[in-house]
CSV table of N, CA and C in Angstrom, one decimal:
chain,number,residue,atom,x,y,z
A,1,UNK,N,12.4,-13.7,-23.1
A,1,UNK,CA,12.7,-12.3,-23.5
A,1,UNK,C,14.1,-12.2,-23.9
A,2,UNK,N,14.4,-12.3,-25.1
A,2,UNK,CA,15.8,-12.2,-25.6
A,2,UNK,C,16.4,-10.8,-25.4
A,3,UNK,N,15.5,-9.8,-25.5
A,3,UNK,CA,16.0,-8.4,-25.4
A,3,UNK,C,16.4,-8.0,-24.0
A,4,UNK,N,16.3,-8.8,-23.0
A,4,UNK,CA,16.6,-8.5,-21.6
A,4,UNK,C,18.0,-7.9,-21.4
A,5,UNK,N,19.0,-8.5,-22.1
A,5,UNK,CA,20.3,-8.0,-22.0
A,5,UNK,C,20.4,-6.5,-22.5
A,6,UNK,N,19.7,-6.3,-23.6
A,6,UNK,CA,19.7,-4.9,-24.1
A,6,UNK,C,19.0,-3.9,-23.2
A,7,UNK,N,17.9,-4.4,-22.5
A,7,UNK,CA,17.2,-3.5,-21.6
A,7,UNK,C,18.2,-3.2,-20.4
A,8,UNK,N,19.0,-4.2,-20.0
A,8,UNK,CA,20.0,-4.0,-18.9
A,8,UNK,C,21.0,-3.0,-19.4
A,9,UNK,N,21.4,-3.1,-20.7
A,9,UNK,CA,22.4,-2.2,-21.3
A,9,UNK,C,21.9,-0.7,-21.2
A,10,UNK,N,20.7,-0.5,-21.5
A,10,UNK,CA,20.0,0.8,-21.4
A,10,UNK,C,20.0,1.3,-20.0
A,11,UNK,N,19.5,0.4,-19.1
A,11,UNK,CA,19.4,0.8,-17.7
A,11,UNK,C,20.7,1.2,-17.1
A,12,UNK,N,21.8,0.4,-17.4
A,12,UNK,CA,23.1,0.7,-16.7
A,12,UNK,C,23.8,1.9,-17.4
A,13,UNK,N,23.3,2.3,-18.5
A,13,UNK,CA,23.9,3.5,-19.2
A,13,UNK,C,22.9,4.7,-19.3
A,14,UNK,N,21.9,4.7,-18.4
A,14,UNK,CA,20.9,5.7,-18.5
A,14,UNK,C,21.4,7.1,-18.5
A,15,UNK,N,22.5,7.4,-17.8
A,15,UNK,CA,23.1,8.7,-17.7
A,15,UNK,C,23.6,9.2,-19.0
A,16,UNK,N,24.3,8.4,-19.7
A,16,UNK,CA,24.8,8.7,-21.0
A,16,UNK,C,23.7,8.9,-22.0
A,17,UNK,N,22.7,8.1,-22.0
A,17,UNK,CA,21.5,8.2,-22.9
A,17,UNK,C,20.8,9.5,-22.6
A,18,UNK,N,20.5,9.7,-21.3
A,18,UNK,CA,19.8,11.0,-20.9
A,18,UNK,C,20.6,12.2,-21.4
A,19,UNK,N,21.9,12.2,-21.3
A,19,UNK,CA,22.7,13.3,-21.7
A,19,UNK,C,22.6,13.5,-23.2
A,20,UNK,N,22.5,12.4,-24.0
A,20,UNK,CA,22.3,12.5,-25.4
A,20,UNK,C,21.0,13.1,-25.8
A,21,UNK,N,20.0,12.7,-25.0
A,21,UNK,CA,18.6,13.2,-25.2
A,21,UNK,C,18.6,14.7,-25.0
A,22,UNK,N,19.2,15.1,-23.9
A,22,UNK,CA,19.2,16.6,-23.5
A,22,UNK,C,20.0,17.3,-24.6
A,23,UNK,N,21.1,16.8,-25.0
A,23,UNK,CA,21.8,17.4,-26.1
A,23,UNK,C,21.0,17.6,-27.4
A,24,UNK,N,20.3,16.6,-27.7
A,24,UNK,CA,19.4,16.7,-28.9
A,24,UNK,C,18.3,17.7,-28.7
A,25,UNK,N,17.7,17.7,-27.5
A,25,UNK,CA,16.7,18.7,-27.2
A,25,UNK,C,17.3,20.1,-27.4
A,26,UNK,N,18.5,20.3,-26.9
A,26,UNK,CA,19.1,21.7,-27.0
A,26,UNK,C,19.4,22.1,-28.4
A,27,UNK,N,19.6,21.1,-29.3
A,27,UNK,CA,20.0,21.4,-30.7
A,27,UNK,C,18.8,21.6,-31.6
A,28,UNK,N,17.6,21.1,-31.2
A,28,UNK,CA,16.5,21.2,-32.1
A,28,UNK,C,15.8,22.6,-31.9
A,29,UNK,N,15.8,23.4,-33.0
A,29,UNK,CA,15.3,24.8,-32.9
A,29,UNK,C,13.8,24.8,-32.6
A,30,UNK,N,13.0,23.8,-33.0
A,30,UNK,CA,11.6,23.9,-32.8
A,30,UNK,C,11.2,23.5,-31.3
A,31,UNK,N,12.1,23.1,-30.5
A,31,UNK,CA,11.8,22.8,-29.1
A,31,UNK,C,12.1,24.0,-28.2
A,32,UNK,N,11.6,25.1,-28.5
A,32,UNK,CA,12.0,26.3,-27.8
A,32,UNK,C,11.5,26.3,-26.3
A,33,UNK,N,10.3,25.8,-26.1
A,33,UNK,CA,9.8,25.8,-24.7
A,33,UNK,C,10.5,24.7,-23.9
A,34,UNK,N,10.7,23.5,-24.4
A,34,UNK,CA,11.4,22.5,-23.6
A,34,UNK,C,12.8,22.9,-23.3
A,35,UNK,N,13.4,23.6,-24.2
A,35,UNK,CA,14.8,24.0,-24.0
A,35,UNK,C,14.9,24.9,-22.8
A,36,UNK,N,13.8,25.6,-22.5
A,36,UNK,CA,13.7,26.5,-21.4
A,36,UNK,C,13.6,25.8,-20.0
A,37,UNK,N,13.3,24.5,-20.0
A,37,UNK,CA,13.1,23.8,-18.8
A,37,UNK,C,14.5,23.5,-18.1
A,38,UNK,N,14.5,23.4,-16.8
A,38,UNK,CA,15.8,23.1,-16.2
A,38,UNK,C,16.4,21.8,-16.6
A,39,UNK,N,17.7,21.8,-16.8
A,39,UNK,CA,18.3,20.5,-17.3
A,39,UNK,C,18.2,19.4,-16.2
A,40,UNK,N,18.2,19.8,-14.9
A,40,UNK,CA,18.0,18.9,-13.8
A,40,UNK,C,16.7,18.2,-13.9
A,41,UNK,N,15.6,18.9,-14.3
A,41,UNK,CA,14.3,18.3,-14.4
A,41,UNK,C,14.3,17.3,-15.6
A,42,UNK,N,14.8,17.6,-16.7
A,42,UNK,CA,14.9,16.7,-17.9
A,42,UNK,C,15.7,15.5,-17.5
A,43,UNK,N,16.8,15.7,-16.8
A,43,UNK,CA,17.7,14.6,-16.5
A,43,UNK,C,17.0,13.6,-15.5
A,44,UNK,N,16.3,14.2,-14.6
A,44,UNK,CA,15.5,13.4,-13.6
A,44,UNK,C,14.5,12.5,-14.3
A,45,UNK,N,13.7,13.1,-15.2
A,45,UNK,CA,12.7,12.3,-15.9
A,45,UNK,C,13.4,11.2,-16.7
A,46,UNK,N,14.5,11.6,-17.3
A,46,UNK,CA,15.3,10.5,-18.1
A,46,UNK,C,15.7,9.4,-17.2
A,47,UNK,N,16.2,9.7,-16.0
A,47,UNK,CA,16.7,8.7,-15.1
A,47,UNK,C,15.5,7.8,-14.7
A,48,UNK,N,14.4,8.4,-14.3
A,48,UNK,CA,13.3,7.6,-13.9
A,48,UNK,C,12.8,6.6,-15.0
A,49,UNK,N,12.8,7.0,-16.2
A,49,UNK,CA,12.4,6.2,-17.3
A,49,UNK,C,13.5,5.2,-17.7
A,50,UNK,N,14.7,5.6,-17.9
A,50,UNK,CA,15.7,4.7,-18.4
A,50,UNK,C,16.3,3.8,-17.4
A,51,UNK,N,16.5,4.2,-16.2
A,51,UNK,CA,17.1,3.4,-15.2
A,51,UNK,C,16.2,2.3,-14.7
A,52,UNK,N,14.9,2.4,-14.9
A,52,UNK,CA,13.9,1.5,-14.5
A,52,UNK,C,13.1,0.9,-15.7
A,53,UNK,N,13.8,0.9,-16.9
A,53,UNK,CA,13.1,0.4,-18.1
A,53,UNK,C,12.5,-1.0,-18.0
A,54,UNK,N,13.3,-1.9,-17.4
A,54,UNK,CA,12.8,-3.3,-17.3
A,54,UNK,C,11.6,-3.4,-16.4
A,55,UNK,N,11.5,-2.6,-15.4
A,55,UNK,CA,10.4,-2.5,-14.5
A,55,UNK,C,9.2,-2.0,-15.3
A,56,UNK,N,9.4,-0.9,-16.0
A,56,UNK,CA,8.3,-0.3,-16.8
A,56,UNK,C,7.8,-1.3,-17.9
A,57,UNK,N,8.7,-2.0,-18.5
A,57,UNK,CA,8.3,-2.9,-19.6
A,57,UNK,C,7.6,-4.2,-19.1
A,58,UNK,N,7.7,-4.5,-17.8
A,58,UNK,CA,7.1,-5.7,-17.2
A,58,UNK,C,5.6,-5.5,-17.1
A,59,UNK,N,4.9,-6.6,-17.3
A,59,UNK,CA,3.4,-6.5,-17.1
A,59,UNK,C,3.1,-6.2,-15.7
A,60,UNK,N,2.0,-5.5,-15.5
A,60,UNK,CA,1.5,-5.1,-14.2
A,60,UNK,C,1.9,-3.8,-13.7
A,61,UNK,N,2.6,-3.0,-14.5
A,61,UNK,CA,3.1,-1.7,-14.1
A,61,UNK,C,2.4,-0.6,-14.8
A,62,UNK,N,1.3,-1.0,-15.6
A,62,UNK,CA,0.6,0.0,-16.4
A,62,UNK,C,0.0,1.1,-15.7
A,63,UNK,N,-0.6,0.8,-14.5
A,63,UNK,CA,-1.3,1.9,-13.8
A,63,UNK,C,-0.3,2.9,-13.3
A,64,UNK,N,0.8,2.5,-12.7
A,64,UNK,CA,1.9,3.4,-12.2
A,64,UNK,C,2.4,4.2,-13.4
A,65,UNK,N,2.6,3.6,-14.5
A,65,UNK,CA,3.1,4.3,-15.7
A,65,UNK,C,2.1,5.3,-16.2
A,66,UNK,N,0.9,4.9,-16.2
A,66,UNK,CA,-0.2,5.8,-16.7
A,66,UNK,C,-0.3,7.1,-15.8
A,67,UNK,N,-0.2,6.8,-14.5
A,67,UNK,CA,-0.3,7.9,-13.5
A,67,UNK,C,0.9,8.9,-13.7
A,68,UNK,N,2.1,8.3,-13.8
A,68,UNK,CA,3.3,9.1,-14.0
A,68,UNK,C,3.3,10.0,-15.2
A,69,UNK,N,2.9,9.4,-16.3
A,69,UNK,CA,2.9,10.1,-17.6
A,69,UNK,C,1.7,11.1,-17.8
A,70,UNK,N,0.6,10.8,-17.1
A,70,UNK,CA,-0.5,11.7,-17.1
A,70,UNK,C,-0.1,12.9,-16.3
A,71,UNK,N,0.6,12.7,-15.2
A,71,UNK,CA,1.2,13.8,-14.4
A,71,UNK,C,2.1,14.6,-15.2
A,72,UNK,N,3.0,14.0,-16.0
A,72,UNK,CA,4.0,14.7,-16.8
A,72,UNK,C,3.2,15.6,-17.8
A,73,UNK,N,2.2,15.0,-18.4
A,73,UNK,CA,1.4,15.8,-19.4
A,73,UNK,C,0.8,17.0,-18.7
A,74,UNK,N,0.2,16.9,-17.5
A,74,UNK,CA,-0.4,18.0,-16.8
A,74,UNK,C,0.7,19.0,-16.5
A,75,UNK,N,1.9,18.5,-16.0
A,75,UNK,CA,3.0,19.4,-15.7
A,75,UNK,C,3.4,20.2,-16.9
A,76,UNK,N,3.6,19.6,-18.1
A,76,UNK,CA,4.0,20.3,-19.3
A,76,UNK,C,2.9,21.3,-19.7
A,77,UNK,N,1.7,21.0,-19.5
A,77,UNK,CA,0.6,21.9,-19.8
A,77,UNK,C,0.7,23.2,-18.9
A,78,UNK,N,0.9,22.9,-17.6
A,78,UNK,CA,1.0,24.0,-16.7
A,78,UNK,C,2.3,24.9,-16.9
A,79,UNK,N,3.3,24.3,-17.5
A,79,UNK,CA,4.5,25.0,-17.9
A,79,UNK,C,4.5,25.7,-19.2
A,80,UNK,N,3.3,25.6,-19.9
A,80,UNK,CA,3.1,26.1,-21.2
A,80,UNK,C,4.0,25.6,-22.3
A,81,UNK,N,4.4,24.3,-22.1
A,81,UNK,CA,5.1,23.6,-23.1
A,81,UNK,C,4.1,23.0,-24.1
A,82,UNK,N,4.2,23.4,-25.4
A,82,UNK,CA,3.3,22.9,-26.4
A,82,UNK,C,3.3,21.3,-26.4
A,83,UNK,N,2.1,20.8,-26.6
A,83,UNK,CA,2.0,19.3,-26.7
A,83,UNK,C,2.9,18.7,-27.7
A,84,UNK,N,3.1,19.3,-28.9
A,84,UNK,CA,3.9,18.6,-29.9
A,84,UNK,C,5.4,18.6,-29.4
A,85,UNK,N,5.8,19.6,-28.6
A,85,UNK,CA,7.2,19.5,-28.1
A,85,UNK,C,7.4,18.4,-27.1
A,86,UNK,N,6.3,18.2,-26.3
A,86,UNK,CA,6.4,17.1,-25.3
A,86,UNK,C,6.4,15.8,-25.9
A,87,UNK,N,5.6,15.6,-27.0
A,87,UNK,CA,5.6,14.3,-27.7
A,87,UNK,C,6.9,14.1,-28.4
A,88,UNK,N,7.5,15.2,-29.0
A,88,UNK,CA,8.8,15.1,-29.7
A,88,UNK,C,9.9,14.6,-28.8
A,89,UNK,N,9.8,15.1,-27.5
A,89,UNK,CA,10.8,14.7,-26.6
A,89,UNK,C,10.8,13.2,-26.3
A,90,UNK,N,9.5,12.6,-26.2
A,90,UNK,CA,9.4,11.2,-26.0
A,90,UNK,C,10.0,10.4,-27.2
A,91,UNK,N,9.8,11.0,-28.4
A,91,UNK,CA,10.4,10.4,-29.7
A,91,UNK,C,11.9,10.4,-29.6
A,92,UNK,N,12.5,11.5,-29.1
A,92,UNK,CA,13.9,11.6,-29.0
A,92,UNK,C,14.5,10.6,-28.0
A,93,UNK,N,13.8,10.4,-26.9
A,93,UNK,CA,14.2,9.4,-25.9
A,93,UNK,C,14.3,8.0,-26.6
A,94,UNK,N,13.2,7.7,-27.3
A,94,UNK,CA,13.2,6.4,-27.9
A,94,UNK,C,14.3,6.2,-29.0
A,95,UNK,N,14.5,7.3,-29.8
A,95,UNK,CA,15.6,7.3,-30.8
A,95,UNK,C,16.9,7.1,-30.2
A,96,UNK,N,17.2,7.8,-29.1
A,96,UNK,CA,18.5,7.8,-28.5
A,96,UNK,C,18.8,6.5,-27.8
A,97,UNK,N,17.7,5.9,-27.3
A,97,UNK,CA,17.9,4.5,-26.7
A,97,UNK,C,18.3,3.5,-27.7
A,98,UNK,N,17.5,3.6,-28.8
A,98,UNK,CA,17.8,2.6,-29.9
A,98,UNK,C,19.2,2.9,-30.6
A,99,UNK,N,19.5,4.1,-30.7
A,99,UNK,CA,20.9,4.4,-31.3
A,99,UNK,C,21.9,3.9,-30.4
A,100,UNK,N,21.8,4.0,-29.1
A,100,UNK,CA,22.8,3.5,-28.1
A,100,UNK,C,22.9,2.0,-28.2
A,101,UNK,N,21.8,1.3,-28.3
A,101,UNK,CA,21.8,-0.1,-28.4
A,101,UNK,C,22.5,-0.5,-29.7
A,102,UNK,N,22.1,0.1,-30.8
A,102,UNK,CA,22.7,-0.2,-32.1
A,102,UNK,C,24.3,0.0,-32.0
A,103,UNK,N,24.8,1.0,-31.3
A,103,UNK,CA,26.2,1.2,-31.2
A,103,UNK,C,26.9,0.1,-30.4
A,104,UNK,N,26.2,-0.5,-29.5
A,104,UNK,CA,26.8,-1.4,-28.6
A,104,UNK,C,26.6,-2.9,-28.9
A,105,UNK,N,25.9,-3.2,-30.0
A,105,UNK,CA,25.8,-4.6,-30.5
A,105,UNK,C,27.0,-4.8,-31.4
A,106,UNK,N,27.9,-5.6,-30.9
A,106,UNK,CA,29.2,-5.8,-31.6
A,106,UNK,C,29.2,-6.8,-32.7
A,107,UNK,N,28.7,-8.0,-32.5
A,107,UNK,CA,28.9,-9.0,-33.5
A,107,UNK,C,27.8,-9.0,-34.5
A,108,UNK,N,26.7,-8.5,-34.3
A,108,UNK,CA,25.6,-8.4,-35.2
A,108,UNK,C,25.2,-9.8,-35.7
A,109,UNK,N,25.3,-10.8,-34.8
A,109,UNK,CA,24.9,-12.2,-35.2
A,109,UNK,C,23.3,-12.2,-35.2
A,110,UNK,N,22.8,-13.3,-35.7
A,110,UNK,CA,21.4,-13.4,-35.9
A,110,UNK,C,20.6,-13.2,-34.6
A,111,UNK,N,21.1,-13.8,-33.5
A,111,UNK,CA,20.4,-13.6,-32.2
A,111,UNK,C,20.4,-12.2,-31.7
A,112,UNK,N,21.6,-11.5,-31.9
A,112,UNK,CA,21.6,-10.1,-31.4
A,112,UNK,C,20.7,-9.2,-32.3
A,113,UNK,N,20.7,-9.5,-33.6
A,113,UNK,CA,19.8,-8.7,-34.5
A,113,UNK,C,18.3,-9.0,-34.1
A,114,UNK,N,18.0,-10.2,-33.8
A,114,UNK,CA,16.6,-10.6,-33.4
A,114,UNK,C,16.3,-9.9,-32.1
A,115,UNK,N,17.2,-9.9,-31.1
A,115,UNK,CA,17.0,-9.2,-29.8
A,115,UNK,C,16.8,-7.7,-30.0
A,116,UNK,N,17.6,-7.1,-30.9
A,116,UNK,CA,17.4,-5.7,-31.2
A,116,UNK,C,16.0,-5.4,-31.8
A,117,UNK,N,15.6,-6.3,-32.8
A,117,UNK,CA,14.3,-6.1,-33.4
A,117,UNK,C,13.2,-6.3,-32.4
A,118,UNK,N,13.3,-7.3,-31.5
A,118,UNK,CA,12.3,-7.5,-30.4
A,118,UNK,C,12.2,-6.2,-29.5
A,119,UNK,N,13.4,-5.7,-29.2
A,119,UNK,CA,13.4,-4.5,-28.3
A,119,UNK,C,12.7,-3.3,-29.0
A,120,UNK,N,13.0,-3.1,-30.3
A,120,UNK,CA,12.4,-2.1,-31.0
A,120,UNK,C,10.9,-2.2,-31.0
A,121,UNK,N,10.4,-3.4,-31.2
A,121,UNK,CA,9.0,-3.6,-31.2
A,121,UNK,C,8.4,-3.3,-29.8
A,122,UNK,N,9.0,-3.8,-28.8
A,122,UNK,CA,8.5,-3.6,-27.4
A,122,UNK,C,8.5,-2.1,-27.1
A,123,UNK,N,9.6,-1.4,-27.5
A,123,UNK,CA,9.7,0.0,-27.2
A,123,UNK,C,8.7,0.8,-28.0
A,124,UNK,N,8.4,0.4,-29.2
A,124,UNK,CA,7.4,1.0,-30.0
A,124,UNK,C,6.1,1.0,-29.3
A,125,UNK,N,5.7,-0.1,-28.8
A,125,UNK,CA,4.4,-0.2,-28.0
A,125,UNK,C,4.4,0.5,-26.7
A,126,UNK,N,5.6,0.4,-26.0
A,126,UNK,CA,5.8,1.1,-24.8
A,126,UNK,C,5.6,2.6,-24.9
A,127,UNK,N,6.3,3.2,-25.9
A,127,UNK,CA,6.3,4.6,-26.1
A,127,UNK,C,4.9,5.1,-26.7
A,128,UNK,N,4.2,4.2,-27.4
A,128,UNK,CA,2.8,4.5,-27.7
A,128,UNK,C,2.0,4.8,-26.5
A,129,UNK,N,2.1,3.9,-25.5
A,129,UNK,CA,1.4,4.0,-24.2
A,129,UNK,C,1.8,5.3,-23.5
A,130,UNK,N,3.1,5.5,-23.4
A,130,UNK,CA,3.6,6.8,-22.8
A,130,UNK,C,3.0,8.0,-23.4
A,131,UNK,N,3.0,8.0,-24.7
A,131,UNK,CA,2.4,9.2,-25.5
A,131,UNK,C,1.0,9.4,-25.2
A,132,UNK,N,0.2,8.3,-25.2
A,132,UNK,CA,-1.2,8.4,-25.0
A,132,UNK,C,-1.5,9.0,-23.6
A,133,UNK,N,-0.8,8.5,-22.6
A,133,UNK,CA,-1.0,9.0,-21.2
A,133,UNK,C,-0.5,10.4,-21.0
A,134,UNK,N,0.6,10.8,-21.7
A,134,UNK,CA,1.1,12.1,-21.7
A,134,UNK,C,0.0,13.1,-22.2
A,135,UNK,N,-0.5,12.7,-23.4
A,135,UNK,CA,-1.6,13.5,-24.1
A,135,UNK,C,-2.8,13.6,-23.2
A,136,UNK,N,-3.2,12.5,-22.6
A,136,UNK,CA,-4.4,12.4,-21.7
A,136,UNK,C,-4.2,13.4,-20.6
A,137,UNK,N,-3.1,13.4,-19.9
A,137,UNK,CA,-2.8,14.3,-18.8
A,137,UNK,C,-2.8,15.8,-19.2
A,138,UNK,N,-2.2,16.0,-20.4
A,138,UNK,CA,-2.2,17.4,-21.0
A,138,UNK,C,-3.6,17.9,-21.3
A,139,UNK,N,-4.4,17.0,-21.9
A,139,UNK,CA,-5.7,17.4,-22.3
A,139,UNK,C,-6.6,17.7,-21.1
A,140,UNK,N,-6.4,16.9,-20.1
A,140,UNK,CA,-7.2,17.0,-18.8
A,140,UNK,C,-6.9,18.4,-18.2
A,141,UNK,N,-5.6,18.7,-18.2
A,141,UNK,CA,-5.1,20.0,-17.6
A,141,UNK,C,-5.7,21.2,-18.4
A,142,UNK,N,-5.7,21.0,-19.7
A,142,UNK,CA,-6.2,22.1,-20.6
A,142,UNK,C,-7.7,22.3,-20.3
A,143,UNK,N,-8.5,21.2,-20.2
A,143,UNK,CA,-9.9,21.3,-19.9
A,143,UNK,C,-10.1,22.0,-18.6
A,144,UNK,N,-9.3,21.6,-17.5
A,144,UNK,CA,-9.5,22.2,-16.2
A,144,UNK,C,-9.2,23.7,-16.3
A,145,UNK,N,-8.1,24.1,-17.0
A,145,UNK,CA,-7.8,25.5,-17.2
A,145,UNK,C,-8.9,26.3,-17.9
A,146,UNK,N,-9.5,25.7,-18.9
A,146,UNK,CA,-10.5,26.3,-19.7
A,146,UNK,C,-11.8,26.5,-18.8
A,147,UNK,N,-12.1,25.5,-18.0
A,147,UNK,CA,-13.3,25.5,-17.1
A,147,UNK,C,-13.0,26.6,-16.1
A,148,UNK,N,-11.8,26.7,-15.6
A,148,UNK,CA,-11.5,27.7,-14.5
A,148,UNK,C,-11.7,29.1,-15.1
A,149,UNK,N,-11.3,29.3,-16.4
A,149,UNK,CA,-11.4,30.6,-17.0
A,149,UNK,C,-12.9,31.0,-17.3
A,150,UNK,N,-13.7,30.0,-17.6
A,150,UNK,CA,-15.1,30.2,-18.0
A,150,UNK,C,-16.0,30.1,-16.8
A,151,UNK,N,-15.5,29.5,-15.7
A,151,UNK,CA,-16.5,29.2,-14.7
A,151,UNK,C,-16.1,29.9,-13.4
């Protein structure tokens, strides 16, 4: 895993990346509901994800990850945060992580460029999984709310 150094770079700078994510969320006018969430909550979710990225990317952690992001989807539904805003926030996290890595690769030699490309590919798959589980939890919460209203 050539991108391990880059994963460590992200983990050790999680606070700066999380701050960038929150800043972007605050600047995007279409994220009206997410902007209303407590900054401490957004920061904590960023910390859990970014500080433990290597753990999450390792094989065998899928069940824990699924549970955590299905819970987040449920929570966002209960907070009346539209699903598209929740998904957009995951996109922002991925973008800010990759932007941070890009800024910190200094020599741009072939191996570093390959590592960056490998990381991008791994993060693409990883964030696809996060998104699916976030949506799954959100949909489950919506169904429960609808059944409670009708039943």
